[in-house]
mmCIF file of C-alpha atoms in Angstrom:
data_model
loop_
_atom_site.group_PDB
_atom_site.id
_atom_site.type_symbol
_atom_site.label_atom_id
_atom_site.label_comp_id
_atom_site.label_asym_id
_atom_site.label_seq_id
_atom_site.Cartn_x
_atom_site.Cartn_y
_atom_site.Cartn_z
ATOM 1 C CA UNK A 1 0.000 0.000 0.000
ATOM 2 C CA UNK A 2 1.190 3.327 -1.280
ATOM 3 C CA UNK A 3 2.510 5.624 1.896
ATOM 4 C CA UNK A 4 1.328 9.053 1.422
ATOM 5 C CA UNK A 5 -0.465 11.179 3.798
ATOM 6 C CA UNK A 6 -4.083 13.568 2.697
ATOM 7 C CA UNK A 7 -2.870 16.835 3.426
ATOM 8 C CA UNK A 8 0.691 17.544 3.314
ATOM 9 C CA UNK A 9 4.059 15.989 1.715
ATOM 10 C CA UNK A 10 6.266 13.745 3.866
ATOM 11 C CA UNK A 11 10.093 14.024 4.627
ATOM 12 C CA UNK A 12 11.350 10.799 2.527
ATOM 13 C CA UNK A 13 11.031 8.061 5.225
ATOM 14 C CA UNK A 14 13.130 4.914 5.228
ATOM 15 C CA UNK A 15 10.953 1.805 3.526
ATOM 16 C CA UNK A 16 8.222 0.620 6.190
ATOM 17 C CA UNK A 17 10.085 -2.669 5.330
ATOM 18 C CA UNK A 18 13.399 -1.436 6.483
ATOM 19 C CA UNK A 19 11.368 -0.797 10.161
ATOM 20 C CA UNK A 20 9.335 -3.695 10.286
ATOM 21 C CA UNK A 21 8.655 -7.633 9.848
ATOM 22 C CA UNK A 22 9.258 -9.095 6.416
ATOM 23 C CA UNK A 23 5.489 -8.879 4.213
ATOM 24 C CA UNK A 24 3.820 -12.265 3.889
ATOM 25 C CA UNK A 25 3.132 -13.827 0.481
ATOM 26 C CA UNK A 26 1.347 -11.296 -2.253
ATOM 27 C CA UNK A 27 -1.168 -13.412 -4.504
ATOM 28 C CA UNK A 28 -0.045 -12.712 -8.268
ATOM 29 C CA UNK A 29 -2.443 -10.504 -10.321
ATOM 30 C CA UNK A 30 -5.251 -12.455 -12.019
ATOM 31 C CA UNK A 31 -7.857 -10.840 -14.382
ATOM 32 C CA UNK A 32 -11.458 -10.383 -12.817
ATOM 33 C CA UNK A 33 -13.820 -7.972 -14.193
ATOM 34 C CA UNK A 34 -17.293 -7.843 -12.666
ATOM 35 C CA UNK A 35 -19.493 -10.382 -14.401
ATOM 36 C CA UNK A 36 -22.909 -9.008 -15.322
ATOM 37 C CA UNK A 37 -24.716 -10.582 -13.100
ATOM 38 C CA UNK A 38 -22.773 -8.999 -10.421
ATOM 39 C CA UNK A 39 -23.551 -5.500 -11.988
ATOM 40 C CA UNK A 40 -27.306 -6.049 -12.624
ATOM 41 C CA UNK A 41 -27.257 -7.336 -8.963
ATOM 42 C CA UNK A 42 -25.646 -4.053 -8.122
ATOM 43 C CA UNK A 43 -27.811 -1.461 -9.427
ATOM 44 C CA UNK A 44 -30.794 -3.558 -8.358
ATOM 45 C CA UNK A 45 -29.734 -3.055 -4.653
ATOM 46 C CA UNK A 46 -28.525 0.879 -5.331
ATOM 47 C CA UNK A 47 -33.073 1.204 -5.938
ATOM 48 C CA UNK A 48 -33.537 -0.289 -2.742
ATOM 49 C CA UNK A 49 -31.219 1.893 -0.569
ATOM 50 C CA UNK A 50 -33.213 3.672 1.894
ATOM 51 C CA UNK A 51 -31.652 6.323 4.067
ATOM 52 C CA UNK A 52 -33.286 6.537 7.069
ATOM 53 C CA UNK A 53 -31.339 9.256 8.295
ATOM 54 C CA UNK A 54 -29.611 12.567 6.560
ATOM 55 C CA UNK A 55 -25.574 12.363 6.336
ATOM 56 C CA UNK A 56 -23.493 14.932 7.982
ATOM 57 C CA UNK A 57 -21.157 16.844 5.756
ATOM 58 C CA UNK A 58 -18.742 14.427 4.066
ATOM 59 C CA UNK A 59 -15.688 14.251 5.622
ATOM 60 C CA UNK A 60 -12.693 14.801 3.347
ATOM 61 C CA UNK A 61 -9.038 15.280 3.636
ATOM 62 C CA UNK A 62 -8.323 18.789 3.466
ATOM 63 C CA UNK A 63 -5.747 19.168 0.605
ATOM 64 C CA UNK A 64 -5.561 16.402 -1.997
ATOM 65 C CA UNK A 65 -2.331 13.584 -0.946
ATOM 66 C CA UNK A 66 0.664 13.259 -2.676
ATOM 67 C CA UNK A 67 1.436 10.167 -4.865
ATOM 68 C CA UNK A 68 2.999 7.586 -2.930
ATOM 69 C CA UNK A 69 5.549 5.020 -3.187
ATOM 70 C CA UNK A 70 4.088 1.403 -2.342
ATOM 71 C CA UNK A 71 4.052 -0.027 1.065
ATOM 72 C CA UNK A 72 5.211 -3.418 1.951
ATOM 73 C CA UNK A 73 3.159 -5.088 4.485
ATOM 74 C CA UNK A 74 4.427 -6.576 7.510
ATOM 75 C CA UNK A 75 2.157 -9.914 7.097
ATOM 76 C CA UNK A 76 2.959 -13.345 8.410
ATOM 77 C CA UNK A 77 1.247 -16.509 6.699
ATOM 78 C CA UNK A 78 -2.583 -15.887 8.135
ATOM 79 C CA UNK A 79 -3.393 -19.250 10.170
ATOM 80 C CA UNK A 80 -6.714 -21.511 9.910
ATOM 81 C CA UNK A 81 -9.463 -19.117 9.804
ATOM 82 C CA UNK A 82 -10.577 -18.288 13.106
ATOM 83 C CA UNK A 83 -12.605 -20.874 15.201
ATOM 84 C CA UNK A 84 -16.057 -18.820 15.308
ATOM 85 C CA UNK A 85 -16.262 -17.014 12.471
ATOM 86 C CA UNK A 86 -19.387 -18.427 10.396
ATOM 87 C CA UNK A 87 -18.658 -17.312 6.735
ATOM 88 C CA UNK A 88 -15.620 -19.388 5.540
ATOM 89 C CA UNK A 89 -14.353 -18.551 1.974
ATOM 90 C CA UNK A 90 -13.679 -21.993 1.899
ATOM 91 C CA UNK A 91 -16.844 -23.052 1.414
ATOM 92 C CA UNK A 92 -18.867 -23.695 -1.890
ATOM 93 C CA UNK A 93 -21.386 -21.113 -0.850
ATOM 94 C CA UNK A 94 -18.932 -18.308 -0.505
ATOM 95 C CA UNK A 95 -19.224 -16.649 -3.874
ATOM 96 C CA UNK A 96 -23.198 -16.060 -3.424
ATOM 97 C CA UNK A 97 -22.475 -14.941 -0.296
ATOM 98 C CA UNK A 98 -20.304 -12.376 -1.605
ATOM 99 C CA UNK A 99 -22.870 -11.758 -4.529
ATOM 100 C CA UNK A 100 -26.010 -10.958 -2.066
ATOM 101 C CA UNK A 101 -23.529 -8.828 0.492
ATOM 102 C CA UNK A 102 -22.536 -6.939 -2.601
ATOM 103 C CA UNK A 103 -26.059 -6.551 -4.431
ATOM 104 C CA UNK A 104 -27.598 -5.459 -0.541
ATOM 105 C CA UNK A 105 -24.459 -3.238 0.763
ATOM 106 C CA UNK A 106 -22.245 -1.925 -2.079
ATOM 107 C CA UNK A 107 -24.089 1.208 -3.089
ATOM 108 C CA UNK A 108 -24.559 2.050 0.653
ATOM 109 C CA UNK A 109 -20.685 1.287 1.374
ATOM 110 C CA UNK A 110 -19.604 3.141 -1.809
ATOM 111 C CA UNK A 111 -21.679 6.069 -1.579
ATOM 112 C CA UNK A 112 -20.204 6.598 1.510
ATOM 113 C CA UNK A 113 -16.923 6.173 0.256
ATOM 114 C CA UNK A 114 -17.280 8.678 -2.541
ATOM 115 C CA UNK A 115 -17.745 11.117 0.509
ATOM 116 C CA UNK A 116 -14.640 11.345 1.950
ATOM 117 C CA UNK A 117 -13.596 12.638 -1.966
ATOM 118 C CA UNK A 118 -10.743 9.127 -2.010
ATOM 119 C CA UNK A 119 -9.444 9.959 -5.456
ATOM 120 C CA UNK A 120 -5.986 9.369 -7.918
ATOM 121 C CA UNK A 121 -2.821 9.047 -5.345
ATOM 122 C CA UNK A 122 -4.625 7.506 -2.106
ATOM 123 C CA UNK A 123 -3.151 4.876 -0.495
ATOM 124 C CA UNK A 124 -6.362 2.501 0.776
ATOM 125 C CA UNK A 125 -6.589 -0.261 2.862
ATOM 126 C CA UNK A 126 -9.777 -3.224 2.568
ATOM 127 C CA UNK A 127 -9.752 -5.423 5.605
ATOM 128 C CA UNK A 128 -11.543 -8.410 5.267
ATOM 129 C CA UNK A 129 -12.400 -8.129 1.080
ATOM 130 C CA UNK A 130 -14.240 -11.259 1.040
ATOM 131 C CA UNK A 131 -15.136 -11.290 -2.853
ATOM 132 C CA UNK A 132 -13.765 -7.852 -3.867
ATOM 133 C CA UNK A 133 -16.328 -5.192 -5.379
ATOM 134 C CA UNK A 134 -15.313 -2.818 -2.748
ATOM 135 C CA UNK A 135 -11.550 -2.891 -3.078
ATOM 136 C CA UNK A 136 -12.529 -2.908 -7.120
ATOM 137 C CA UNK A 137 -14.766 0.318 -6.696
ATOM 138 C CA UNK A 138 -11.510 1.650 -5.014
ATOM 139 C CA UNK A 139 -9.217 1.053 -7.422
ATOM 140 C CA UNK A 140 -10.788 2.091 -10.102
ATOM 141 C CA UNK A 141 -10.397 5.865 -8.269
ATOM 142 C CA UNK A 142 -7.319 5.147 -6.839
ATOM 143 C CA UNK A 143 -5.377 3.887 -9.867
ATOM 144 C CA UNK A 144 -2.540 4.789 -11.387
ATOM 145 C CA UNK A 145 -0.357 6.537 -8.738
ATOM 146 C CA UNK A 146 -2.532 5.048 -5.653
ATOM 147 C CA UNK A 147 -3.130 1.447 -4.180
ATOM 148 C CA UNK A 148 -5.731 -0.235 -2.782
ATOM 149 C CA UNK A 149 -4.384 -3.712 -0.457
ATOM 150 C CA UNK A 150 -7.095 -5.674 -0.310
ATOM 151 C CA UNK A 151 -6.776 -8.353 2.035
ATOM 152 C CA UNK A 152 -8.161 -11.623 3.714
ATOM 153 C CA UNK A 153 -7.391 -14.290 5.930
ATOM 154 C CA UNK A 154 -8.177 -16.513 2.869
ATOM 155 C CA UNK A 155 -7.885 -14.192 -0.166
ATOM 156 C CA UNK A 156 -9.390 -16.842 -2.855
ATOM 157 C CA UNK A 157 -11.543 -14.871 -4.163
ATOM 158 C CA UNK A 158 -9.926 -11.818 -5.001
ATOM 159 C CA UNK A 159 -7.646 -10.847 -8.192
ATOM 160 C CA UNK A 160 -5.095 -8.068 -8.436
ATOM 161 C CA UNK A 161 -5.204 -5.857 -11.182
ATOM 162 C CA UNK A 162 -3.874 -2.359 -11.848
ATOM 163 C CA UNK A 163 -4.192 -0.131 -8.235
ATOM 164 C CA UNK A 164 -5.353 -3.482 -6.836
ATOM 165 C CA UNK A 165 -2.866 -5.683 -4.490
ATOM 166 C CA UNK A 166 -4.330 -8.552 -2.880
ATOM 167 C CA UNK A 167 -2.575 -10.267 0.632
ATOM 168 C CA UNK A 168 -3.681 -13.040 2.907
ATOM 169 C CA UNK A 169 -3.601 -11.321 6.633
ATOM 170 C CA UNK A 170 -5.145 -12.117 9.574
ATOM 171 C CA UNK A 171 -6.209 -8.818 11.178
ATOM 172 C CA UNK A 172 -5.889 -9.835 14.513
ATOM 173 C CA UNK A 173 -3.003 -11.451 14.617
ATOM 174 C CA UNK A 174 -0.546 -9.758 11.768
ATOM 175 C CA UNK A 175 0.476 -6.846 12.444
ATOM 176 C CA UNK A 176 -0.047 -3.341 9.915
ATOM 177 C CA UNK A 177 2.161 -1.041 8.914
ATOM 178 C CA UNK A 178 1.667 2.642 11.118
ATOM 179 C CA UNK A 179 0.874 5.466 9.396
ATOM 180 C CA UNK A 180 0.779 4.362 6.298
ATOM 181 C CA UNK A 181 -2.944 4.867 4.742
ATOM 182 C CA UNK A 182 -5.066 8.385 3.354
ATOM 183 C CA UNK A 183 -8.556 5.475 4.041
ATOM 184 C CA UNK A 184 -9.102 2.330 5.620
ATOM 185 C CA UNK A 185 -12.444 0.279 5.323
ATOM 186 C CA UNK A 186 -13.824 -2.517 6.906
ATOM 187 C CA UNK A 187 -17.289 -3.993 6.276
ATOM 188 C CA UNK A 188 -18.846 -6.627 8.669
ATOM 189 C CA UNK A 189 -15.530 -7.118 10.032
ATOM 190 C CA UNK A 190 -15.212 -6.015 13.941
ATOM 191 C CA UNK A 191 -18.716 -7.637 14.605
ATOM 192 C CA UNK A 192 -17.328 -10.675 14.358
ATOM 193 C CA UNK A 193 -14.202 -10.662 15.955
ATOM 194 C CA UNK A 194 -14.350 -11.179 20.261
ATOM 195 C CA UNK A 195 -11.114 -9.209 19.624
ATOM 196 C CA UNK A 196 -13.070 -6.086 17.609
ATOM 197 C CA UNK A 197 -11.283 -3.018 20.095
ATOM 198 C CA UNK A 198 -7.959 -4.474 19.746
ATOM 199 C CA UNK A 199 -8.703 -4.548 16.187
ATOM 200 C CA UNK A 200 -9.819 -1.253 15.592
ATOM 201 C CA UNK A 201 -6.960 0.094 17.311
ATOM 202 C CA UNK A 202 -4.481 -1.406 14.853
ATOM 203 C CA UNK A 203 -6.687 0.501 12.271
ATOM 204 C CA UNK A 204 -6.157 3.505 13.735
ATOM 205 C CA UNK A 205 -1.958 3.309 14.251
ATOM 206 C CA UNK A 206 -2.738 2.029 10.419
ATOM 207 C CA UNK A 207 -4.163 5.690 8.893
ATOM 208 C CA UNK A 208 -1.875 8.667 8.049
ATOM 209 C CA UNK A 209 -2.773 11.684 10.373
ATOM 210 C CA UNK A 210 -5.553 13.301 8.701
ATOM 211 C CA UNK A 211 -6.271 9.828 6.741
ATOM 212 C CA UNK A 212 -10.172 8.501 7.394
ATOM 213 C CA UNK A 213 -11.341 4.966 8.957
ATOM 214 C CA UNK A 214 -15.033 3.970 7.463
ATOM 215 C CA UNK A 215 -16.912 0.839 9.291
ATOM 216 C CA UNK A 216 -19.503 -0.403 7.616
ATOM 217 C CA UNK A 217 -21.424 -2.485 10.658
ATOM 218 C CA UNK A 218 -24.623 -4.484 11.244
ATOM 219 C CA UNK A 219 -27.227 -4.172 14.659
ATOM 220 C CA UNK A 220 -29.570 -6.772 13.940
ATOM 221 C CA UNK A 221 -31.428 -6.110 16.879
ATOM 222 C CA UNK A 222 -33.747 -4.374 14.814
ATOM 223 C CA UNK A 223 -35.530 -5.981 11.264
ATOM 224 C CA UNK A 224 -38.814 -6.250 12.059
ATOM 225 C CA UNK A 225 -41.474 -8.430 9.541
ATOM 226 C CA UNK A 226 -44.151 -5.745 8.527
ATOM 227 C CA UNK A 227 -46.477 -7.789 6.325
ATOM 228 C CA UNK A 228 -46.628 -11.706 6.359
ATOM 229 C CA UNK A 229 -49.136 -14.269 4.461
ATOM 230 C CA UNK A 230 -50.076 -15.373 7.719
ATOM 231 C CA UNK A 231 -49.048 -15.119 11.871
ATOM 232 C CA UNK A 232 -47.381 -18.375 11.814
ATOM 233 C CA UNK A 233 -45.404 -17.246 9.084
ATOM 234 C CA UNK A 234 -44.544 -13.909 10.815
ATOM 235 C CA UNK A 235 -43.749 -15.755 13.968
ATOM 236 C CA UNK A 236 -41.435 -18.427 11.609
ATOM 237 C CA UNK A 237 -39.256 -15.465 10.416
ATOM 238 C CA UNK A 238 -39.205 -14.320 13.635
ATOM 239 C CA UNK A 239 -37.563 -17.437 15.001
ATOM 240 C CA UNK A 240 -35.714 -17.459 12.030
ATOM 241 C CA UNK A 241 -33.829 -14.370 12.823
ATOM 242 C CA UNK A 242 -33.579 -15.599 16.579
ATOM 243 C CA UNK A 243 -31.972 -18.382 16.004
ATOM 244 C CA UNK A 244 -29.105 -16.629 13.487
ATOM 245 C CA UNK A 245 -28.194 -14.461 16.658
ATOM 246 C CA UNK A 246 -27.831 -17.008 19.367
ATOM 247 C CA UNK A 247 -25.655 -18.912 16.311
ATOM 248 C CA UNK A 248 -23.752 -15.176 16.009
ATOM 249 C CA UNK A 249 -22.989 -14.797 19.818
ATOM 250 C CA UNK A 250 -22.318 -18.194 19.973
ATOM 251 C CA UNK A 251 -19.804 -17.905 17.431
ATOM 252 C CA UNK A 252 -18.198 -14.344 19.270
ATOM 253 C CA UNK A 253 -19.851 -12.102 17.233
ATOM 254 C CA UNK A 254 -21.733 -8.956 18.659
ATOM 255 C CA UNK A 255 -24.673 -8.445 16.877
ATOM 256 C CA UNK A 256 -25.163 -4.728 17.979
ATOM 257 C CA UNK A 257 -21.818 -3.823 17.402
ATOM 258 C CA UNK A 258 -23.447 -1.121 14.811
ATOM 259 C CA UNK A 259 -24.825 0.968 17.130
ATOM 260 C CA UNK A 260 -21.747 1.048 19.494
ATOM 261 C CA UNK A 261 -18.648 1.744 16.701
ATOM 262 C CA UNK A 262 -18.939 5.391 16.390
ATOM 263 C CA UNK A 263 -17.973 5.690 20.478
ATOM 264 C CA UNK A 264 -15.691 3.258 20.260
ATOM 265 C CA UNK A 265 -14.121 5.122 17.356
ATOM 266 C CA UNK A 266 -14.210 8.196 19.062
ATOM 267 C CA UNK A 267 -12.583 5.699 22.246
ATOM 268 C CA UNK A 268 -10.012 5.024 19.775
ATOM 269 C CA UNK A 269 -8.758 8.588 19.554
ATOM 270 C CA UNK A 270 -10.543 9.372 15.912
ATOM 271 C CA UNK A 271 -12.559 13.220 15.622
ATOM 272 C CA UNK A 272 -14.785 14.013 13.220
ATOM 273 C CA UNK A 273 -17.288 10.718 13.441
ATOM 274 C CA UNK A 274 -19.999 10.552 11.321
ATOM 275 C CA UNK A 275 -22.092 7.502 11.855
ATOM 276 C CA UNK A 276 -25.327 7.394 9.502
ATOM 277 C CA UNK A 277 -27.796 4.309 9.913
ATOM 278 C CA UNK A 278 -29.522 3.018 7.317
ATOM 279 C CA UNK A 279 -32.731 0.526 6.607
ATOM 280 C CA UNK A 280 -34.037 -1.111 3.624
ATOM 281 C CA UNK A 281 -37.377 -2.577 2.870
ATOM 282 C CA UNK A 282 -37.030 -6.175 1.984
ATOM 283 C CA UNK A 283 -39.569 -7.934 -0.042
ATOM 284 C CA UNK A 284 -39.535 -11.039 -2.196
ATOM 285 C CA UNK A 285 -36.557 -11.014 -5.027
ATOM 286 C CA UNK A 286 -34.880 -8.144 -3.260
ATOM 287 C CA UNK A 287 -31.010 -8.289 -2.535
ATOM 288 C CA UNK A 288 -31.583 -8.362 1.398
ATOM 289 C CA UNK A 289 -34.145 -11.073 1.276
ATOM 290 C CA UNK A 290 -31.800 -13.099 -1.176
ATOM 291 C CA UNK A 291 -28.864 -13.186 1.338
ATOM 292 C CA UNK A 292 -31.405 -14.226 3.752
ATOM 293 C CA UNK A 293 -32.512 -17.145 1.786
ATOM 294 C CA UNK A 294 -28.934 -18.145 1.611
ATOM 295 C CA UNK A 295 -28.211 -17.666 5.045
ATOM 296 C CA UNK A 296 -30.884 -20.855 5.546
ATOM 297 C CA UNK A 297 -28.420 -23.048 3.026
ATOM 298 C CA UNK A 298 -24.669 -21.673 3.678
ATOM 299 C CA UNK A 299 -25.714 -21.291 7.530
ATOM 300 C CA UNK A 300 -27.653 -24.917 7.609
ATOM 301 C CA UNK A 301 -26.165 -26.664 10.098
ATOM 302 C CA UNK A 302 -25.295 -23.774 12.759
ATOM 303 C CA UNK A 303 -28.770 -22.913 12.313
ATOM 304 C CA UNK A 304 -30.282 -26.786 12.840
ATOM 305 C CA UNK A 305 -27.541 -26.047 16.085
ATOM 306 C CA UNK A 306 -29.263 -23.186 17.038
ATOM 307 C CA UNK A 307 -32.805 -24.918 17.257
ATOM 308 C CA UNK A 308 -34.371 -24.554 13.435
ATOM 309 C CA UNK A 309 -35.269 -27.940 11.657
ATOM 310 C CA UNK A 310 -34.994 -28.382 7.783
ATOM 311 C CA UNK A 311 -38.918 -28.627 7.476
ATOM 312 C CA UNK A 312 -38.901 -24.797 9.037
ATOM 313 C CA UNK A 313 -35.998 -23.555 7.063
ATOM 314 C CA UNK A 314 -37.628 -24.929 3.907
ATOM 315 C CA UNK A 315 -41.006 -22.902 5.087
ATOM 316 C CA UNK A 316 -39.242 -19.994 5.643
ATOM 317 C CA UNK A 317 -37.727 -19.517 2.265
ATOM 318 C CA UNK A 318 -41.408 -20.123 1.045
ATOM 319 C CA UNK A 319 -42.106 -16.747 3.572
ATOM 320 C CA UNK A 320 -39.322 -14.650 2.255
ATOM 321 C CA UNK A 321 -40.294 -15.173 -1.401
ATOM 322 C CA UNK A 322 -44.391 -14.844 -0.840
ATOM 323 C CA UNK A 323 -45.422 -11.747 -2.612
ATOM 324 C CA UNK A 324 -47.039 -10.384 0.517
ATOM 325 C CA UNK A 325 -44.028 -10.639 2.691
ATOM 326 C CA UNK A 326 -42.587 -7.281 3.530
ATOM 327 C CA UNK A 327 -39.513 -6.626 6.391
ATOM 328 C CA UNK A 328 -37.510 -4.138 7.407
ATOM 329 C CA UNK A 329 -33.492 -4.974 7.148
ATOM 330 C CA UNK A 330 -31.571 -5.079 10.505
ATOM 331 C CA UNK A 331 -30.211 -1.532 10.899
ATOM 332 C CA UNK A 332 -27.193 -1.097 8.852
ATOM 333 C CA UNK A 333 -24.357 1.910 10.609
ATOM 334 C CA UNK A 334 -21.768 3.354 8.041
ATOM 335 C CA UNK A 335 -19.304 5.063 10.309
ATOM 336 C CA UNK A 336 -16.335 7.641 9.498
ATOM 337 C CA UNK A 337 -13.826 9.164 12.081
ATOM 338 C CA UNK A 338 -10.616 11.114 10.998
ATOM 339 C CA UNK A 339 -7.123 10.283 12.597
ATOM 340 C CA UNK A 340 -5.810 13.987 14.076
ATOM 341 C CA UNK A 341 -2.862 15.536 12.661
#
């Protein structure tokens, strides 16, 4: 990742590799432009962003940042995913899960994004890139004389291209390079991790002063059904979600981490936070309600843990695609804080 800072030039530092552990293994570049699908899938989840709430004023660097010269990061070999975490790469569900997350999410994560003005000559960092649109959408702005890293504890789904590196890292345990980013982003990262404030302040040390930290988190204490065929099936969905939360904490994750990242950013020593929430309405054939219905087959067996049976997961899908089912998402918290200078 490129090393320069949004505001001002740099004295010419020694190379972060000269001051730090030896970077783990890059992935060579492979060729992956967005199949169609993925686009269509896109724009069809850009009509159903609701804001529920009006943005602050973006917050952007106050002078544009000077080109950079690449940063080599201090990775080790990432180890077996960790114990808990319920979405492994590894599995043959993986790329629809990153399909739905990117038809549902990407046009709220990338309008946000576009906010903080990232443009030519940043130096970004994507934790936890899981199939890549984001660190894609980055690059694309970034590109030629900035860098996006994108990385992943198991990276194999994402391609390098031009502006686009691509590094297997476990967040938790590898270390980051200090100073070293103008924006880092995480989505659906820290909720998941038992070790989320540690986390988040390695993200911090990891901006330039004046660079920008966006979290893009989940509180799924909140996604109420508002029209069902019937009670029982409002009461099924209800369950439905219940039982994907006990599997969650069960598994480490905090499930209302949303609502409590903008303090802990501010905790973290960041100023300027912005959090925005957003809903969505979900309905049959929507993006939200599609990652639901593959939550019941990529989640099966935590979820037959958790207390469901395969006659009531079945039932439920029937729910979520009934024309007169209509839900509210789980609240959704896009979060930006700015490292002082």
């Amino acid at each position: 990742m490129p090393s320069a800072s949004p505001g001002r030039a740099h004295p010419e530092q020694p190379h972060l590799a000269d001051r730090l552990p030896v970077p783990g293994p890059v992935l060579h570049e492979r060729g992956d432009p967005d199949p169609p699908r993925a686009r269509d899938a896109h724009a069809a989840g850009r009509r159903q962003l609701l804001l529920v709430t009006a943005a602050a004023a973006p917050i952007t660097p106050d002078t544009p940042p000077p080109t950079g010269a690449s940063v080599q990061l201090p990775l080790q070999e990432a180890r077996e995913g960790h114990e808990g975490y319920v979405f492994d790469n590894a599995n043959t569900q993986a790329v629809e899960q990153h399909r739905c997350l990117a038809a549902s999410l990407d046009p709220i994560t990338t309008s946000r994004l576009a906010a903080t003005g990232v443009r030519a000559g940043w130096n970004c960092l994507e934790v936890g890139a899981g199939g890549g649109s984001v660190a894609r959408w980055l690059a694309e702005r970034v590109a030629p004389t900035g860098e996006v890293v994108a990385t992943d504890i198991d990276p194999a789904h994402l391609r390098a291209r031009p502006g686009l590196r691509v590094l297997r890292h476990d967040v938790v345990r590898d270390p980051l390079p200090e100073e070293a980013f103008d924006l880092v982003h995480a989505r659906l990262v820290l909720l998941h991790l038992p070790e989320r404030q540690a986390v988040l302040a390695k993200l911090v040390r990891a901006l330039r002063p004046g660079g920008l930290l966006q979290l893009d988190e989940f509180d799924i204490d909140y996604g109420p059904v508002l029209l069902a065929p019937s009670r029982d099936a409002a009461e099924l969905y209800e369950r439905f979600l219940a039982a994907k939360a006990r599997m969650f904490a069960d598994a480490g994750a905090d499930g209302s981490w949303g609502r409590h990242a903008a303090a802990a950013m501010r905790a973290a020593g960041l100023a300027d936070i912005d959090p925005v929430p957003y809903l969505m309405p979900w309905r049959a054939g929507s993006p939200g309600v599609d990652l639901l219905i593959h939550h019941t087959h990529h989640l099966r067996d935590r979820l037959i843990a958790a207390g469901l049976t395969d006659a009531q997961l079945a039932e439920v899908r029937e729910v979520m695609r009934h024309p007169d089912f209509r839900a509210s998402s789980c609240a959704i918290y896009s979060v930006q804080g700015r490292r002082p200078r």
